[in-house]
Amino acid sequence: MPKAKLGGAEIEVDEDGFIQEPDKWNQAIAEDIARTEEAFPMKEDAWKLVNYLRKYYLDFGIAPPIRMLTKQTGIDLKTIYRLFPGGPAKGACKVAGLPKPTGCV
Amino acid sequence: MSESETPRLDQLETGPWPSFVSEIKKMAGRKPAARDLLRQMELSYKDRVTHWKHGGIVGIRSYGGGVIGRYSDSPEQFPDVAAFHTIRVNQPSGWFYSTKALRQICDIWEKYGSGLTNFHGSTGDIILLGTTTEKLQPCFNELSDEAGFDLGGSGSALRTPSCCLGPARCEWSCIDTLDLCNDLTHSFQDELHRPAWPYKFKIKISGCPNDCVASIARSDLPIIGTWRDSLRIDQEEVRKYAADGFDIENEVVALCPTDALEWDEKTLTLKLKAEDCVRCMHCINRMPKALRPGLERGATLLIGGKAPIMKGAFLSWVLVPFMPMTPPYTEFKVLVRKIWDWWDENGKTRERVGEVIERLGMARFLRDVGLKPLPQMVFRPRANPYVFWRSEQK
């Protein structure tokens, strides 16, 4: 696995830039990932999304469904794409330090 | 003579059929990725296991889909396919292209990708096979700004709607499939490019019940052109078929699934019991000069078709027996949004709409989206005497 310099530390990431050591995640790392995702500087709503994703992941071990994410945070999908041009999976989840969501092609 | 790098794949060229191996080899001389693709595939045939990693999330700005990430699990051995992402490009309605457009796509893809294409994937999109992460955005920019194409759907989103060639080339088309497909694609851009649902959702459109795009089996919501009045019979042409020795009684009347036709040998007339006709198209297909669809046209909407993944394959059920299909298709759009909302609210992850309906019941689905149960929705009257009854009903 390649390593990337994030938040001042060497962190293992996969080929898409998702961090492989979720325990090491912190705000500085999130901001550095956000830079690679054209999502920097992070606004208040971006943090709200990231914190929600982070908490959901720590509680349940997976990323939440999109409908739950938009309902619970009150942030609609269009706004999510404005805050994270990569979208909720490629953008927000990556910044929140979640493992790569598996999806169907 | 040097030994082939791909002896197993070479066997696939020996049959009488066109071979994808031969086609990829043509490109292998010019594109290192095509050569590594063959070499990796050879190894997969030897090991009997795929050497693509599972998953991969890559994409272009502001889109949640349209690109499928592919990485080799042996990048040291096959460096030119270390990243080999697929781009889905939204095809035009009915797959009509100018040669200029096709050349543009191929030129762009030779510039940014492996040069290998697949016209078309089973959803209908143009499939551009194999590029690297850095080239995705510039490739999309050129496809979009220069050639006028957009990406198709992928992931848990509305997949690229597709349709038969319809009125452009077919006399039987009861609706303008091309316009409808184009209109829906433009109306549902958000649903297409920003995955938000439990799973994928496919809309396919056929102009008549022959269903040339097999929408009934391959889409969650098939739209199939039909007519509400009765099919038209030109008795003069019928007599010509008879005079030419065509066996109307056995080839047409006896094969009508609902016995809706009668052939009068004496008067040489074909009679239709319109109320029995289920619009299967058999008689029209056999006697195209004499029989034609009716004039009051629209579409039948169905729901729930899918291929097996979570559960077995489903054919779609009839949902709306007849809906007029004229621009701006408001009635359809209102209904499909209700269906999406219901499915999104009730569906579990990876559950197609047909599976949710099966789990919760058609009665509940119809009630929630505000449709009445109709005789056309059932295949035959049931033999079971029990009826469903809700406690709030007296």
Coordinates of C-alpha atoms in Angstrom, one line a residue:
Chain A
M1 CA 0.0 0.0 0.0
P2 CA 1.3 3.5 -0.8
K3 CA 1.7 6.0 2.0
A4 CA 0.6 9.6 1.9
K5 CA 1.6 12.5 4.0
L6 CA -1.6 13.6 5.7
G7 CA -1.9 15.9 8.7
G8 CA 1.8 15.8 9.2
A9 CA 2.0 12.0 9.4
E10 CA 2.6 9.2 7.0
I11 CA -0.7 7.4 6.6
E12 CA -1.4 4.3 4.5
V13 CA -3.9 4.9 1.7
D14 CA -5.3 2.7 -1.0
E15 CA -5.1 3.5 -4.7
D16 CA -8.1 5.8 -4.5
G17 CA -6.7 7.7 -1.6
F18 CA -8.9 6.2 1.1
I19 CA -7.0 6.0 4.4
Q20 CA -6.3 2.4 5.5
E21 CA -5.8 3.2 9.2
P22 CA -9.1 4.7 10.3
D23 CA -8.0 5.0 13.9
K24 CA -5.4 7.6 13.0
W25 CA -8.0 10.0 11.5
N26 CA -8.1 13.5 12.9
Q27 CA -9.2 16.9 11.7
A28 CA -5.8 17.8 10.1
I29 CA -5.9 14.6 8.1
A30 CA -9.5 15.3 7.0
E31 CA -8.4 18.8 5.8
D32 CA -5.5 17.4 3.9
I33 CA -7.7 14.8 2.1
A34 CA -10.2 17.6 1.4
R35 CA -7.4 19.5 -0.4
T36 CA -7.1 16.5 -2.8
E37 CA -10.8 16.4 -3.3
E38 CA -11.3 20.1 -4.1
A39 CA -13.2 20.5 -0.9
F40 CA -10.9 22.8 1.0
P41 CA -11.5 25.1 2.9
M42 CA -14.2 23.1 4.7
K43 CA -17.3 25.0 5.6
E44 CA -19.5 24.4 8.6
D45 CA -21.8 22.1 6.6
A46 CA -18.9 20.1 5.3
W47 CA -17.8 19.4 8.9
K48 CA -21.4 18.6 9.8
L49 CA -21.5 15.9 7.1
V50 CA -18.0 14.6 7.9
N51 CA -18.8 14.3 11.7
Y52 CA -22.1 12.6 11.0
L53 CA -20.4 10.1 8.6
R54 CA -17.7 9.5 11.2
K55 CA -20.1 8.9 14.0
Y56 CA -22.3 6.6 12.0
Y57 CA -19.3 4.6 10.9
L58 CA -18.0 4.3 14.4
D59 CA -21.4 3.2 15.6
F60 CA -22.4 0.8 12.9
G61 CA -19.2 -0.1 11.0
I62 CA -20.5 1.1 7.6
A63 CA -21.4 4.2 5.7
P64 CA -25.1 5.3 6.0
P65 CA -27.5 5.2 3.1
I66 CA -27.7 8.5 1.2
R67 CA -31.3 9.1 2.2
M68 CA -30.4 8.8 5.9
L69 CA -27.5 11.1 5.4
T70 CA -29.5 13.9 3.8
K71 CA -32.5 13.5 6.2
Q72 CA -30.4 13.4 9.4
T73 CA -28.1 16.3 8.5
G74 CA -30.7 18.3 6.6
I75 CA -28.2 18.9 3.8
D76 CA -29.6 17.9 0.4
L77 CA -27.7 16.0 -2.2
K78 CA -27.0 19.0 -4.4
T79 CA -25.4 20.8 -1.5
I80 CA -23.3 17.7 -0.7
Y81 CA -21.9 17.8 -4.3
R82 CA -21.2 21.5 -3.9
L83 CA -19.3 20.9 -0.7
F84 CA -17.6 17.7 -2.0
P85 CA -17.4 17.7 -5.8
G86 CA -16.5 14.0 -5.7
G87 CA -19.9 13.3 -4.1
P88 CA -20.8 11.7 -0.8
A89 CA -18.9 8.4 -1.4
K90 CA -15.7 9.5 -3.2
G91 CA -15.6 12.9 -1.5
A92 CA -17.3 13.1 1.9
C93 CA -16.6 9.5 3.0
K94 CA -13.0 9.8 2.0
V95 CA -12.5 13.0 4.0
A96 CA -14.3 11.4 7.0
G97 CA -11.7 8.6 6.9
L98 CA -14.2 5.8 6.2
P99 CA -13.0 2.7 4.3
K100 CA -13.9 2.7 0.6
P101 CA -17.6 2.1 0.2
T102 CA -18.3 -0.9 -1.9
G103 CA -20.9 -0.4 -4.5
C104 CA -22.4 -2.0 -7.6
V105 CA -21.1 -0.8 -10.9
Chain B
M1 CA 9.0 -18.0 -34.6
S2 CA 8.5 -16.5 -31.2
E3 CA 6.1 -18.2 -28.9
S4 CA 2.8 -16.5 -28.2
E5 CA 2.3 -14.7 -24.9
T6 CA -1.3 -15.8 -24.7
P7 CA -1.7 -19.4 -25.8
R8 CA -4.9 -19.9 -23.9
L9 CA -6.5 -16.7 -25.3
D10 CA -5.4 -17.7 -28.8
Q11 CA -7.7 -20.7 -28.7
L12 CA -10.6 -18.2 -28.6
E13 CA -9.6 -17.1 -32.1
T14 CA -9.9 -20.5 -33.7
G15 CA -13.7 -20.7 -33.8
P16 CA -15.9 -19.4 -36.7
W17 CA -17.0 -16.4 -34.6
P18 CA -15.6 -12.9 -34.3
S19 CA -13.2 -12.9 -31.4
F20 CA -12.6 -10.2 -28.8
V21 CA -9.1 -11.5 -28.6
S22 CA -8.3 -10.7 -32.2
E23 CA -9.8 -7.3 -31.8
I24 CA -7.7 -6.5 -28.7
K25 CA -4.6 -7.8 -30.4
K26 CA -5.1 -5.3 -33.2
M27 CA -4.8 -2.6 -30.6
A28 CA -2.0 -4.2 -28.7
G29 CA 0.7 -3.1 -31.2
R30 CA -0.2 0.6 -30.6
K31 CA -1.4 0.6 -27.0
P32 CA 0.7 -1.0 -24.2
A33 CA -2.5 -1.2 -22.1
A34 CA -4.2 -3.5 -24.7
R35 CA -1.2 -5.8 -24.6
D36 CA -1.1 -5.9 -20.8
L37 CA -4.9 -6.5 -20.8
L38 CA -4.3 -9.7 -22.9
R39 CA -1.4 -10.8 -20.7
Q40 CA -3.4 -10.3 -17.5
M41 CA -6.4 -12.2 -19.0
E42 CA -4.1 -15.0 -20.0
L43 CA -3.0 -15.3 -16.4
S44 CA -6.6 -15.3 -15.3
Y45 CA -7.4 -18.1 -17.6
K46 CA -4.4 -20.0 -16.2
D47 CA -5.2 -19.3 -12.5
R48 CA -9.0 -19.5 -13.1
V49 CA -9.5 -16.3 -11.1
T50 CA -9.9 -12.7 -12.0
H51 CA -7.0 -10.4 -11.5
W52 CA -9.1 -7.3 -11.2
K53 CA -9.4 -6.0 -7.7
H54 CA -12.9 -5.5 -6.4
G55 CA -14.2 -2.0 -6.3
G56 CA -12.5 1.3 -6.9
I57 CA -14.0 4.7 -6.6
V58 CA -12.9 7.2 -9.2
G59 CA -14.9 9.8 -11.0
I60 CA -15.2 13.2 -12.4
R61 CA -16.1 16.5 -10.7
S62 CA -19.7 16.8 -9.6
Y63 CA -20.7 13.3 -10.8
G64 CA -21.3 10.4 -8.5
G65 CA -21.2 7.8 -11.3
G66 CA -20.4 7.1 -14.9
V67 CA -16.9 5.8 -14.2
I68 CA -16.2 2.3 -13.0
G69 CA -12.8 2.0 -11.2
R70 CA -10.7 -1.0 -12.1
Y71 CA -7.3 -1.9 -10.7
S72 CA -5.1 -4.8 -11.4
D73 CA -4.2 -7.0 -8.4
S74 CA -0.7 -7.5 -10.0
P75 CA 0.4 -4.0 -11.0
E76 CA 4.1 -4.9 -11.0
Q77 CA 3.5 -7.7 -13.5
F78 CA 1.0 -5.7 -15.6
P79 CA 2.0 -2.0 -15.2
D80 CA 0.0 -0.8 -18.1
V81 CA -3.3 -2.0 -16.7
A82 CA -2.5 -1.1 -13.1
A83 CA -5.4 1.3 -13.4
F84 CA -7.8 0.5 -16.2
H85 CA -11.0 2.4 -15.5
T86 CA -14.2 2.1 -17.6
I87 CA -16.1 5.2 -18.7
R88 CA -19.8 4.9 -19.6
V89 CA -21.0 7.4 -22.2
N90 CA -24.7 8.1 -22.6
Q91 CA -25.8 6.8 -26.0
P92 CA -28.2 8.8 -28.2
S93 CA -31.8 7.6 -28.3
G94 CA -32.1 4.5 -30.5
W95 CA -28.3 4.4 -30.9
F96 CA -28.3 6.7 -34.0
Y97 CA -24.9 8.3 -34.6
S98 CA -23.4 10.3 -37.4
T99 CA -20.1 8.9 -38.5
K100 CA -18.5 12.2 -37.4
A101 CA -19.7 11.6 -33.9
L102 CA -18.3 8.0 -33.9
R103 CA -15.0 9.2 -35.2
Q104 CA -14.8 11.9 -32.6
I105 CA -15.4 9.4 -29.8
C106 CA -12.8 7.0 -31.1
D107 CA -10.2 9.8 -31.5
I108 CA -10.8 11.1 -28.0
W109 CA -10.5 7.6 -26.6
E110 CA -7.3 6.9 -28.5
K111 CA -5.9 10.1 -27.0
Y112 CA -6.9 9.5 -23.4
G113 CA -7.6 5.7 -23.1
S114 CA -6.7 2.3 -24.4
G115 CA -8.6 2.8 -27.6
L116 CA -10.8 -0.2 -26.8
T117 CA -14.5 0.3 -26.9
N118 CA -17.6 -1.7 -26.5
F119 CA -20.7 -0.6 -28.5
H120 CA -22.7 -1.1 -26.4
G121 CA -23.0 -2.3 -22.8
S122 CA -26.2 -4.0 -21.7
T123 CA -27.6 -0.9 -20.2
G124 CA -27.2 0.7 -23.6
D125 CA -24.2 3.0 -22.9
I126 CA -21.1 3.3 -25.0
I127 CA -18.4 1.6 -22.9
L128 CA -14.9 3.0 -23.1
L129 CA -12.5 0.5 -21.7
G130 CA -9.4 1.4 -19.8
T131 CA -7.8 4.6 -18.7
T132 CA -6.0 6.0 -15.7
T133 CA -7.3 8.2 -13.0
E134 CA -5.5 11.4 -14.1
K135 CA -7.0 11.1 -17.6
L136 CA -10.6 10.8 -16.5
Q137 CA -11.4 14.5 -16.2
P138 CA -9.6 15.7 -19.4
C139 CA -11.2 12.8 -21.3
F140 CA -14.7 13.7 -20.0
N141 CA -14.1 17.4 -20.7
E142 CA -13.3 16.7 -24.3
L143 CA -16.2 14.2 -24.7
S144 CA -18.5 16.7 -23.3
D145 CA -17.3 20.1 -24.7
E146 CA -16.0 18.9 -28.1
A147 CA -18.2 15.9 -29.0
G148 CA -21.3 16.8 -27.0
F149 CA -21.6 13.6 -25.1
D150 CA -22.4 13.0 -21.4
L151 CA -21.7 10.2 -19.0
G152 CA -24.2 7.4 -18.4
G153 CA -25.4 6.1 -15.0
S154 CA -23.7 3.7 -12.7
G155 CA -24.0 2.6 -9.1
S156 CA -27.2 3.1 -7.1
A157 CA -28.7 5.6 -9.5
L158 CA -31.0 5.9 -12.5
R159 CA -29.2 4.0 -15.2
T160 CA -29.1 5.5 -18.7
P161 CA -32.6 5.2 -20.1
S162 CA -32.7 3.3 -23.4
C163 CA -35.2 2.7 -26.2
C164 CA -35.8 0.9 -29.4
L165 CA -35.4 2.8 -32.7
G166 CA -39.1 3.4 -32.6
P167 CA -40.8 5.6 -35.2
A168 CA -37.4 6.4 -36.9
R169 CA -37.5 3.0 -38.7
C170 CA -40.4 1.0 -37.5
E171 CA -44.0 1.3 -38.6
W172 CA -45.3 -0.4 -35.5
S173 CA -44.1 2.0 -32.9
C174 CA -47.1 3.3 -31.0
I175 CA -45.1 6.0 -29.2
D176 CA -42.2 8.3 -30.0
T177 CA -39.6 6.3 -28.1
L178 CA -36.8 8.5 -29.2
D179 CA -38.3 11.7 -27.9
L180 CA -39.5 10.1 -24.7
C181 CA -36.1 8.6 -24.0
N182 CA -34.3 11.9 -24.7
D183 CA -36.8 13.8 -22.6
L184 CA -36.6 11.5 -19.6
T185 CA -32.8 11.5 -19.8
H186 CA -32.7 15.3 -19.6
S187 CA -35.5 15.5 -17.0
F188 CA -33.7 13.1 -14.6
Q189 CA -30.1 14.3 -14.8
D190 CA -29.9 14.5 -11.1
E191 CA -31.1 10.9 -10.6
L192 CA -28.8 9.8 -13.3
H193 CA -25.6 11.4 -12.2
R194 CA -25.9 11.5 -8.4
P195 CA -26.6 8.0 -7.0
A196 CA -29.0 8.3 -4.0
W197 CA -31.1 5.1 -3.9
P198 CA -30.9 1.7 -2.4
Y199 CA -29.7 0.3 -5.7
K200 CA -29.9 0.7 -9.5
F201 CA -33.1 1.7 -11.4
K202 CA -33.5 1.1 -15.1
I203 CA -36.1 2.5 -17.5
K204 CA -36.3 1.0 -21.0
I205 CA -38.7 1.9 -23.7
S206 CA -40.2 -0.2 -26.5
G207 CA -42.4 1.2 -29.2
C208 CA -44.7 -1.8 -29.4
P209 CA -45.4 -5.1 -27.6
N210 CA -42.8 -6.9 -29.6
D211 CA -40.5 -5.2 -27.1
C212 CA -37.3 -5.3 -29.1
V213 CA -35.2 -3.9 -26.3
A214 CA -36.6 -6.7 -24.0
S215 CA -37.6 -4.0 -21.5
I216 CA -39.9 -6.4 -19.7
A217 CA -37.0 -8.5 -18.5
R218 CA -34.2 -6.0 -18.3
S219 CA -35.7 -2.9 -16.6
D220 CA -37.3 -2.0 -13.4
L221 CA -39.8 0.2 -15.3
P222 CA -40.5 -0.8 -18.8
I223 CA -42.6 1.5 -21.0
I224 CA -44.1 -0.4 -23.8
G225 CA -46.1 1.2 -26.6
T226 CA -49.6 -0.1 -27.2
W227 CA -53.1 1.0 -28.4
R228 CA -56.4 1.3 -26.6
D229 CA -58.8 0.8 -29.5
S230 CA -58.7 -2.3 -31.7
L231 CA -56.1 -3.3 -34.3
R232 CA -56.8 -2.3 -37.9
I233 CA -57.6 -4.9 -40.5
D234 CA -57.3 -4.3 -44.3
Q235 CA -59.6 -7.1 -45.6
E236 CA -58.4 -6.6 -49.2
E237 CA -54.8 -7.3 -48.1
V238 CA -56.0 -10.2 -46.0
R239 CA -57.5 -11.8 -49.1
K240 CA -54.2 -11.3 -50.9
Y241 CA -52.3 -13.2 -48.2
A242 CA -54.9 -16.0 -48.6
A243 CA -54.6 -15.9 -52.4
D244 CA -50.8 -16.3 -52.1
G245 CA -51.4 -19.5 -50.2
F246 CA -50.7 -18.2 -46.7
D247 CA -52.4 -20.5 -44.1
I248 CA -54.2 -17.8 -42.1
E249 CA -56.2 -20.4 -40.1
N250 CA -53.1 -22.3 -38.8
E251 CA -50.4 -19.6 -38.9
V252 CA -52.4 -16.8 -37.4
V253 CA -55.9 -17.6 -36.0
A254 CA -54.9 -20.9 -34.3
L255 CA -51.9 -19.2 -32.7
C256 CA -53.7 -16.3 -31.2
P257 CA -53.2 -16.8 -27.4
T258 CA -56.7 -15.5 -26.5
D259 CA -58.7 -16.8 -29.5
A260 CA -59.5 -13.3 -30.4
L261 CA -59.5 -13.9 -34.2
E262 CA -61.8 -15.8 -36.5
W263 CA -61.2 -16.7 -40.1
D264 CA -64.3 -17.0 -42.3
E265 CA -63.2 -19.3 -45.2
K266 CA -66.3 -18.5 -47.2
T267 CA -66.3 -14.7 -47.2
L268 CA -62.4 -14.6 -46.8
T269 CA -62.7 -12.2 -43.9
L270 CA -60.7 -12.0 -40.8
K271 CA -62.8 -11.0 -37.8
L272 CA -61.5 -9.7 -34.5
K273 CA -63.1 -9.9 -31.1
A274 CA -61.4 -6.7 -29.9
E275 CA -62.3 -7.2 -26.2
D276 CA -60.3 -10.5 -26.2
C277 CA -57.2 -9.1 -27.9
V278 CA -54.2 -8.8 -25.6
R279 CA -52.0 -7.0 -28.2
C280 CA -49.4 -9.7 -28.4
M281 CA -48.5 -8.6 -31.9
H282 CA -48.4 -12.2 -33.3
C283 CA -51.0 -11.6 -36.1
I284 CA -49.5 -8.3 -37.0
N285 CA -46.0 -9.8 -37.2
R286 CA -47.3 -12.5 -39.5
M287 CA -49.4 -10.3 -41.8
P288 CA -47.8 -6.9 -41.7
K289 CA -49.5 -5.7 -44.9
A290 CA -53.0 -6.5 -43.7
L291 CA -52.9 -5.8 -39.9
R292 CA -51.7 -2.7 -38.1
P293 CA -51.9 -1.4 -34.5
G294 CA -54.9 0.7 -33.6
L295 CA -55.0 4.5 -33.6
E296 CA -55.6 5.5 -30.0
R297 CA -52.0 5.0 -28.8
G298 CA -50.1 5.2 -25.6
A299 CA -48.0 2.9 -23.4
T300 CA -48.4 0.2 -20.9
L301 CA -46.1 0.8 -17.8
L302 CA -44.7 -2.2 -16.0
I303 CA -42.7 -2.6 -12.8
G304 CA -40.2 -4.8 -11.2
G305 CA -38.1 -6.5 -13.9
K306 CA -34.5 -7.5 -12.9
A307 CA -31.8 -10.0 -13.4
P308 CA -30.8 -12.2 -10.4
I309 CA -28.4 -11.0 -7.8
M310 CA -30.1 -10.8 -4.4
K311 CA -33.1 -12.8 -5.5
G312 CA -34.0 -14.6 -8.7
A313 CA -34.8 -12.9 -12.0
F314 CA -38.1 -11.1 -12.2
L315 CA -40.2 -10.3 -15.3
S316 CA -42.1 -7.0 -14.9
W317 CA -45.7 -6.8 -13.8
V318 CA -48.3 -4.6 -15.5
L319 CA -48.6 -1.4 -13.4
V320 CA -50.6 1.0 -15.6
P321 CA -52.4 -0.7 -18.6
F322 CA -52.6 2.4 -20.6
M323 CA -51.2 5.9 -20.3
P324 CA -51.1 8.5 -23.1
M325 CA -47.4 9.3 -23.9
T326 CA -47.2 12.8 -25.3
P327 CA -44.8 15.5 -24.3
P328 CA -44.1 16.7 -21.7
Y329 CA -44.9 13.3 -20.2
T330 CA -46.0 14.9 -16.9
E331 CA -48.3 12.1 -15.8
F332 CA -45.4 9.6 -16.2
K333 CA -42.9 11.8 -14.4
V334 CA -45.2 12.4 -11.4
L335 CA -45.8 8.6 -11.1
V336 CA -42.2 7.6 -11.4
R337 CA -41.1 10.1 -8.8
K338 CA -43.7 8.6 -6.4
I339 CA -42.4 5.2 -7.1
W340 CA -38.8 6.3 -6.4
D341 CA -39.8 7.9 -3.2
W342 CA -41.6 4.8 -2.0
W343 CA -38.8 2.5 -2.9
D344 CA -36.1 4.8 -1.4
E345 CA -38.1 5.0 1.8
N346 CA -38.8 1.3 2.1
G347 CA -36.0 -0.4 0.3
K348 CA -33.0 -2.0 2.0
T349 CA -29.5 -1.5 0.6
R350 CA -29.2 -3.4 -2.7
E351 CA -32.9 -4.1 -3.0
R352 CA -34.5 -3.4 -6.4
V353 CA -38.0 -2.0 -6.5
G354 CA -39.4 -5.3 -7.6
E355 CA -37.9 -7.0 -4.6
V356 CA -39.4 -4.4 -2.2
I357 CA -42.8 -4.9 -3.8
E358 CA -42.4 -8.7 -3.4
R359 CA -41.4 -8.3 0.3
L360 CA -44.1 -5.8 1.3
G361 CA -46.8 -6.8 -1.2
M362 CA -48.2 -5.4 -4.3
A363 CA -51.4 -4.2 -2.4
R364 CA -49.3 -2.0 -0.1
F365 CA -47.3 -0.7 -3.0
L366 CA -50.4 0.3 -5.1
R367 CA -52.0 1.9 -2.0
D368 CA -48.9 3.9 -1.2
V369 CA -48.3 5.2 -4.7
G370 CA -52.0 5.9 -5.2
L371 CA -52.9 3.4 -8.0
K372 CA -56.0 1.2 -8.1
P373 CA -55.7 -2.6 -8.5
L374 CA -56.8 -3.5 -12.0
P375 CA -57.7 -6.8 -13.8
Q376 CA -54.8 -6.2 -16.3
M377 CA -52.3 -6.6 -13.4
V378 CA -53.1 -10.3 -13.0
F379 CA -52.2 -13.1 -15.3
R380 CA -55.4 -15.1 -14.5
P381 CA -58.1 -15.1 -11.9
R382 CA -56.9 -16.7 -8.7
A383 CA -58.2 -20.0 -7.4
N384 CA -57.5 -19.1 -3.8
P385 CA -60.8 -18.1 -2.1
Y386 CA -59.1 -16.0 0.6
V387 CA -59.1 -12.2 0.2
F388 CA -56.7 -9.7 1.8
W389 CA -58.5 -7.5 4.2
R390 CA -57.3 -4.6 6.3
S391 CA -58.7 -4.1 9.7
E392 CA -59.8 -0.5 9.1
Q393 CA -62.1 -1.8 6.4
K394 CA -65.6 -2.9 7.7

